[in-house]
Amino acid sequence: NNEILLVKQYRPLIEKFTLELPSGHVEKGAKPEQAAKNELFEETGYVAKNLELLGILNPDVGRLTNKMWGFLATDIFKDNTWVPEKGIEVVKCPINDISVLVKNNQFNHALNLAILYLAEFKGISFPK
C-alpha cells in the first residue's frame, strides 16, 4: 500500500520515543530471514509472504563483530492472532512521508537509515 511499517517505542537510554524499523536479534542457530519474519510479526502483527535481502552490514567494525541483515518485506498481511507488545506502537508511514521524517530528525536511527539507503540502492525510491 506504499507504506512503511515503523514501530514507536520509548528508549530509556536516550530518554525519548523513537520511530524505528521492526528489528531484533538473530538467535543462535536461526536464519536471518526467519528472524526478520519473526520480528515483523512480534512487533507489528504483520506476516510477510516475501522477503528480499537488501544487504548485509557490519554496524561497528571498530568494536563489534556482529552482522546486520536488511530485508524488504512485501505481500504482507495482518494476522488477527497477534497480541501487541507492551510499549510498542505500530505506525504506518506513507512512503512519501519517510523523507520528511528523516529531514525533521524524527526518523534518525543510523542503522535504520542505512537500510533505507540500501533500499534506494536497490531501486526503491523515497520521494524527497
Coordinates of N, CA and C in Angstrom, one line a residue:
N1 N 0.8 -1.2 0.0 CA 0.0 0.0 0.0 C 0.9 1.3 0.0
N2 N 2.1 1.2 -0.5 CA 3.0 2.3 -0.4 C 3.2 2.9 1.0
E3 N 3.3 2.0 1.9 CA 3.6 2.4 3.3 C 4.8 1.6 3.8
I4 N 5.4 2.2 4.9 CA 6.5 1.5 5.6 C 5.9 1.4 7.0
L5 N 6.1 0.1 7.5 CA 5.7 -0.1 8.9 C 6.8 0.3 9.8
L6 N 6.5 1.1 10.8 CA 7.5 1.6 11.8 C 7.0 1.2 13.2
V7 N 7.9 1.2 14.1 CA 7.4 1.0 15.5 C 7.9 2.2 16.3
K8 N 7.0 2.7 17.1 CA 7.3 3.8 18.0 C 7.4 3.2 19.4
Q9 N 8.5 3.5 20.1 CA 8.8 3.0 21.4 C 9.7 3.9 22.2
Y10 N 9.5 3.8 23.5 CA 10.3 4.6 24.4 C 11.7 4.0 24.6
R11 N 12.8 4.7 24.4 CA 14.1 4.2 24.6 C 14.7 4.9 25.8
P12 N 14.8 4.2 27.0 CA 15.2 4.9 28.2 C 16.6 5.4 28.1
L13 N 17.5 4.8 27.4 CA 18.9 5.3 27.3 C 19.0 6.7 26.8
I14 N 18.2 7.0 25.8 CA 18.2 8.4 25.3 C 17.0 9.2 25.8
E15 N 16.2 8.6 26.6 CA 15.0 9.3 27.3 C 14.1 9.9 26.3
K16 N 13.7 9.2 25.2 CA 12.7 9.7 24.3 C 12.1 8.5 23.5
F17 N 11.0 8.9 22.8 CA 10.4 7.9 21.9 C 11.1 8.0 20.6
T18 N 11.2 6.8 19.9 CA 11.8 6.7 18.6 C 10.9 6.1 17.6
L19 N 11.1 6.4 16.4 CA 10.5 5.6 15.3 C 11.6 4.8 14.6
E20 N 11.3 3.5 14.5 CA 12.3 2.6 14.0 C 11.6 1.5 13.1
L21 N 12.5 0.9 12.3 CA 12.0 -0.2 11.5 C 11.9 -1.4 12.5
P22 N 10.9 -2.3 12.2 CA 10.9 -3.5 13.1 C 12.2 -4.2 13.0
S23 N 12.7 -4.7 14.1 CA 14.1 -5.3 14.1 C 14.3 -6.1 15.4
G24 N 15.3 -6.9 15.4 CA 15.7 -7.7 16.5 C 16.9 -8.5 16.3
H25 N 17.1 -9.5 17.1 CA 18.3 -10.3 17.0 C 18.1 -11.6 16.3
V26 N 19.1 -12.1 15.7 CA 19.0 -13.5 15.1 C 19.6 -14.4 16.2
E27 N 18.7 -15.3 16.7 CA 19.0 -16.2 17.7 C 20.0 -17.2 17.2
K28 N 20.9 -17.8 18.1 CA 21.8 -18.8 17.7 C 21.1 -19.9 17.0
G29 N 21.7 -20.3 15.8 CA 21.1 -21.4 15.0 C 20.0 -21.0 14.1
A30 N 19.5 -19.8 14.2 CA 18.4 -19.3 13.4 C 18.9 -18.7 12.1
K31 N 18.1 -18.6 11.1 CA 18.4 -18.0 9.8 C 17.9 -16.5 9.9
P32 N 18.7 -15.6 9.3 CA 18.3 -14.2 9.3 C 16.9 -13.9 8.7
E33 N 16.6 -14.7 7.7 CA 15.3 -14.5 7.1 C 14.1 -14.8 8.0
Q34 N 14.3 -15.9 8.8 CA 13.3 -16.3 9.7 C 13.2 -15.3 10.9
A35 N 14.4 -14.8 11.3 CA 14.4 -13.8 12.4 C 13.7 -12.6 12.0
A36 N 13.9 -12.1 10.7 CA 13.2 -11.0 10.2 C 11.7 -11.1 10.2
K37 N 11.2 -12.3 9.7 CA 9.8 -12.6 9.7 C 9.2 -12.6 11.1
N38 N 10.0 -13.2 12.0 CA 9.5 -13.3 13.4 C 9.4 -11.9 14.1
E39 N 10.4 -11.1 13.9 CA 10.4 -9.7 14.4 C 9.3 -8.9 13.8
L40 N 9.1 -9.0 12.5 CA 8.0 -8.2 11.9 C 6.7 -8.6 12.6
F41 N 6.4 -9.9 12.7 CA 5.2 -10.3 13.4 C 5.1 -9.9 14.8
E42 N 6.2 -10.1 15.6 CA 6.2 -9.8 17.0 C 5.9 -8.3 17.3
E43 N 6.5 -7.5 16.5 CA 6.4 -6.0 16.7 C 5.2 -5.4 16.0
T44 N 4.7 -5.9 14.9 CA 3.7 -5.3 14.2 C 2.4 -6.1 14.0
G45 N 2.5 -7.4 14.1 CA 1.4 -8.2 13.8 C 1.2 -8.6 12.3
Y46 N 2.2 -8.2 11.5 CA 2.1 -8.5 10.1 C 3.0 -9.7 9.7
V47 N 2.5 -10.4 8.7 CA 3.2 -11.6 8.2 C 3.7 -11.2 6.8
A48 N 4.9 -11.5 6.5 CA 5.4 -11.3 5.1 C 5.4 -12.6 4.3
K49 N 4.8 -12.5 3.2 CA 4.9 -13.7 2.3 C 6.3 -13.7 1.5
N50 N 6.8 -12.5 1.3 CA 8.1 -12.4 0.6 C 9.1 -11.5 1.3
L51 N 10.3 -11.9 1.3 CA 11.4 -11.1 1.9 C 12.5 -11.0 0.8
E52 N 13.0 -9.8 0.6 CA 14.1 -9.6 -0.3 C 15.3 -9.1 0.5
L53 N 16.4 -9.7 0.4 CA 17.6 -9.2 1.1 C 18.1 -8.0 0.4
L54 N 18.2 -6.9 1.2 CA 18.7 -5.6 0.7 C 20.2 -5.6 0.8
G55 N 20.7 -6.2 1.9 CA 22.1 -6.2 2.1 C 22.5 -6.7 3.5
I56 N 23.8 -6.9 3.7 CA 24.3 -7.3 5.0 C 25.4 -6.3 5.4
L57 N 25.2 -5.8 6.6 CA 26.1 -4.7 7.0 C 26.9 -5.1 8.3
N58 N 28.0 -4.5 8.5 CA 28.8 -4.6 9.7 C 28.6 -3.3 10.5
P59 N 27.7 -3.3 11.5 CA 27.4 -2.0 12.1 C 28.5 -1.2 12.8
D60 N 29.5 -1.9 13.4 CA 30.5 -1.2 14.1 C 31.8 -2.0 14.1
V61 N 32.5 -1.9 13.0 CA 33.7 -2.7 12.8 C 34.9 -2.3 13.7
G62 N 34.8 -1.3 14.4 CA 35.9 -0.9 15.4 C 35.7 -1.6 16.7
R63 N 34.5 -2.1 17.0 CA 34.3 -2.7 18.4 C 33.6 -4.0 18.4
L64 N 32.8 -4.2 17.3 CA 31.9 -5.4 17.4 C 32.1 -6.3 16.1
T65 N 31.7 -7.5 16.2 CA 31.8 -8.4 15.1 C 30.4 -8.8 14.6
N66 N 29.4 -8.2 15.1 CA 28.0 -8.6 14.7 C 27.7 -8.2 13.3
K67 N 26.7 -8.8 12.7 CA 26.2 -8.5 11.3 C 24.8 -8.0 11.4
M68 N 24.4 -7.3 10.4 CA 23.0 -6.8 10.3 C 22.5 -7.1 8.9
W69 N 21.4 -7.7 8.9 CA 20.7 -8.1 7.6 C 19.5 -7.2 7.4
G70 N 19.4 -6.6 6.3 CA 18.3 -5.7 6.0 C 17.4 -6.4 4.9
F71 N 16.1 -6.5 5.2 CA 15.2 -7.1 4.3 C 14.0 -6.2 3.9
L72 N 13.5 -6.3 2.7 CA 12.3 -5.7 2.3 C 11.2 -6.7 2.4
A73 N 10.2 -6.5 3.2 CA 9.1 -7.4 3.3 C 7.9 -6.9 2.4
T74 N 7.5 -7.8 1.5 CA 6.4 -7.4 0.6 C 5.3 -8.5 0.7
D75 N 4.1 -8.1 0.1 CA 3.0 -9.0 0.2 C 2.7 -9.4 1.6
I76 N 2.5 -8.4 2.4 CA 2.3 -8.6 3.9 C 0.8 -8.6 4.2
F77 N 0.4 -9.2 5.3 CA -1.0 -9.2 5.7 C -1.0 -9.2 7.3
K78 N -2.0 -8.6 7.8 CA -2.2 -8.6 9.3 C -2.7 -9.9 9.8
D79 N -2.1 -10.5 10.8 CA -2.5 -11.7 11.5 C -3.3 -11.3 12.7
N80 N -4.6 -11.7 12.7 CA -5.5 -11.4 13.8 C -5.2 -12.1 15.1
T81 N -4.3 -13.0 15.1 CA -4.0 -13.7 16.4 C -2.9 -12.9 17.2
W82 N -2.4 -11.8 16.6 CA -1.3 -11.1 17.2 C -1.7 -10.4 18.4
V83 N -0.8 -10.4 19.4 CA -1.0 -9.7 20.7 C 0.1 -8.6 20.7
P84 N -0.3 -7.4 20.8 CA 0.7 -6.3 20.8 C 1.7 -6.4 21.9
E85 N 3.0 -6.1 21.7 CA 4.0 -6.0 22.7 C 3.7 -4.7 23.5
K86 N 3.8 -4.8 24.8 CA 3.7 -3.6 25.7 C 4.7 -2.6 25.3
G87 N 4.3 -1.3 25.2 CA 5.2 -0.2 24.9 C 5.6 0.0 23.5
I88 N 5.0 -0.8 22.6 CA 5.3 -0.6 21.1 C 4.1 -0.2 20.4
E89 N 4.1 0.8 19.7 CA 3.0 1.3 18.8 C 3.4 1.1 17.4
V90 N 2.5 0.5 16.6 CA 2.7 0.4 15.2 C 2.3 1.6 14.4
V91 N 3.2 2.1 13.6 CA 3.0 3.4 12.8 C 3.1 3.0 11.4
K92 N 2.0 3.2 10.6 CA 2.0 3.1 9.2 C 2.4 4.4 8.6
C93 N 3.5 4.4 7.9 CA 4.1 5.7 7.4 C 3.9 5.6 5.9
P94 N 3.2 6.6 5.3 CA 3.2 6.6 3.8 C 4.6 6.8 3.3
I95 N 4.9 6.0 2.2 CA 6.3 6.0 1.7 C 6.7 7.5 1.3
N96 N 5.7 8.3 0.9 CA 6.0 9.7 0.6 C 6.5 10.5 1.8
D97 N 6.2 10.0 3.0 CA 6.5 10.8 4.2 C 7.8 10.5 4.9
I98 N 8.4 9.4 4.5 CA 9.6 8.9 5.2 C 10.7 10.0 5.1
S99 N 10.9 10.6 3.9 CA 11.9 11.6 3.7 C 11.7 12.8 4.7
V100 N 10.4 13.2 4.9 CA 10.1 14.3 5.8 C 10.5 13.9 7.2
L101 N 10.2 12.7 7.6 CA 10.6 12.2 9.0 C 12.1 12.3 9.1
V102 N 12.8 11.9 8.1 CA 14.3 11.9 8.1 C 14.8 13.4 8.2
K103 N 14.2 14.2 7.4 CA 14.6 15.7 7.4 C 14.3 16.3 8.7
N104 N 13.2 15.9 9.3 CA 12.8 16.6 10.6 C 13.4 15.9 11.8
N105 N 14.4 15.0 11.6 CA 15.1 14.3 12.7 C 14.1 13.4 13.5
Q106 N 13.0 13.0 12.9 CA 12.1 12.1 13.7 C 12.4 10.6 13.4
F107 N 13.1 10.4 12.3 CA 13.5 9.0 12.0 C 15.0 9.1 11.8
N108 N 15.8 8.8 12.8 CA 17.2 9.1 12.8 C 18.1 8.0 13.4
H109 N 17.6 6.8 13.5 CA 18.4 5.7 13.9 C 19.4 5.4 12.8
A110 N 20.7 5.5 13.0 CA 21.7 5.4 11.9 C 21.6 4.0 11.2
L111 N 21.4 3.0 11.9 CA 21.3 1.7 11.3 C 20.0 1.5 10.4
N112 N 18.9 2.2 10.8 CA 17.7 2.2 10.0 C 17.9 3.0 8.8
L113 N 18.6 4.1 8.9 CA 18.9 5.0 7.7 C 19.7 4.2 6.7
A114 N 20.6 3.4 7.2 CA 21.4 2.6 6.3 C 20.6 1.6 5.5
I115 N 19.5 1.0 6.2 CA 18.6 0.1 5.5 C 17.9 0.9 4.4
L116 N 17.4 2.1 4.7 CA 16.7 2.9 3.7 C 17.7 3.2 2.5
Y117 N 18.9 3.4 2.8 CA 19.9 3.7 1.7 C 20.0 2.4 0.9
L118 N 20.1 1.2 1.5 CA 20.2 0.0 0.7 C 19.0 -0.2 -0.1
A119 N 17.8 0.2 0.4 CA 16.6 0.1 -0.4 C 16.7 1.0 -1.6
E120 N 17.1 2.2 -1.4 CA 17.3 3.1 -2.6 C 18.3 2.6 -3.6
F121 N 19.4 2.0 -3.1 CA 20.4 1.5 -3.9 C 19.8 0.4 -4.8
K122 N 18.8 -0.4 -4.2 CA 18.2 -1.5 -5.0 C 17.1 -1.0 -5.9
G123 N 16.8 0.4 -5.9 CA 15.9 0.9 -6.8 C 14.5 1.3 -6.2
I124 N 14.4 1.2 -4.9 CA 13.2 1.6 -4.2 C 13.3 3.1 -3.9
S125 N 12.5 3.9 -4.5 CA 12.7 5.3 -4.3 C 11.7 5.9 -3.2
F126 N 12.3 6.9 -2.5 CA 11.5 7.6 -1.5 C 11.4 9.0 -1.9
P127 N 10.2 9.5 -2.3 CA 10.1 10.9 -2.7 C 10.8 11.9 -1.8
K128 N 11.5 12.8 -2.3 CA 12.3 13.7 -1.5 C 11.3 14.9 -1.2

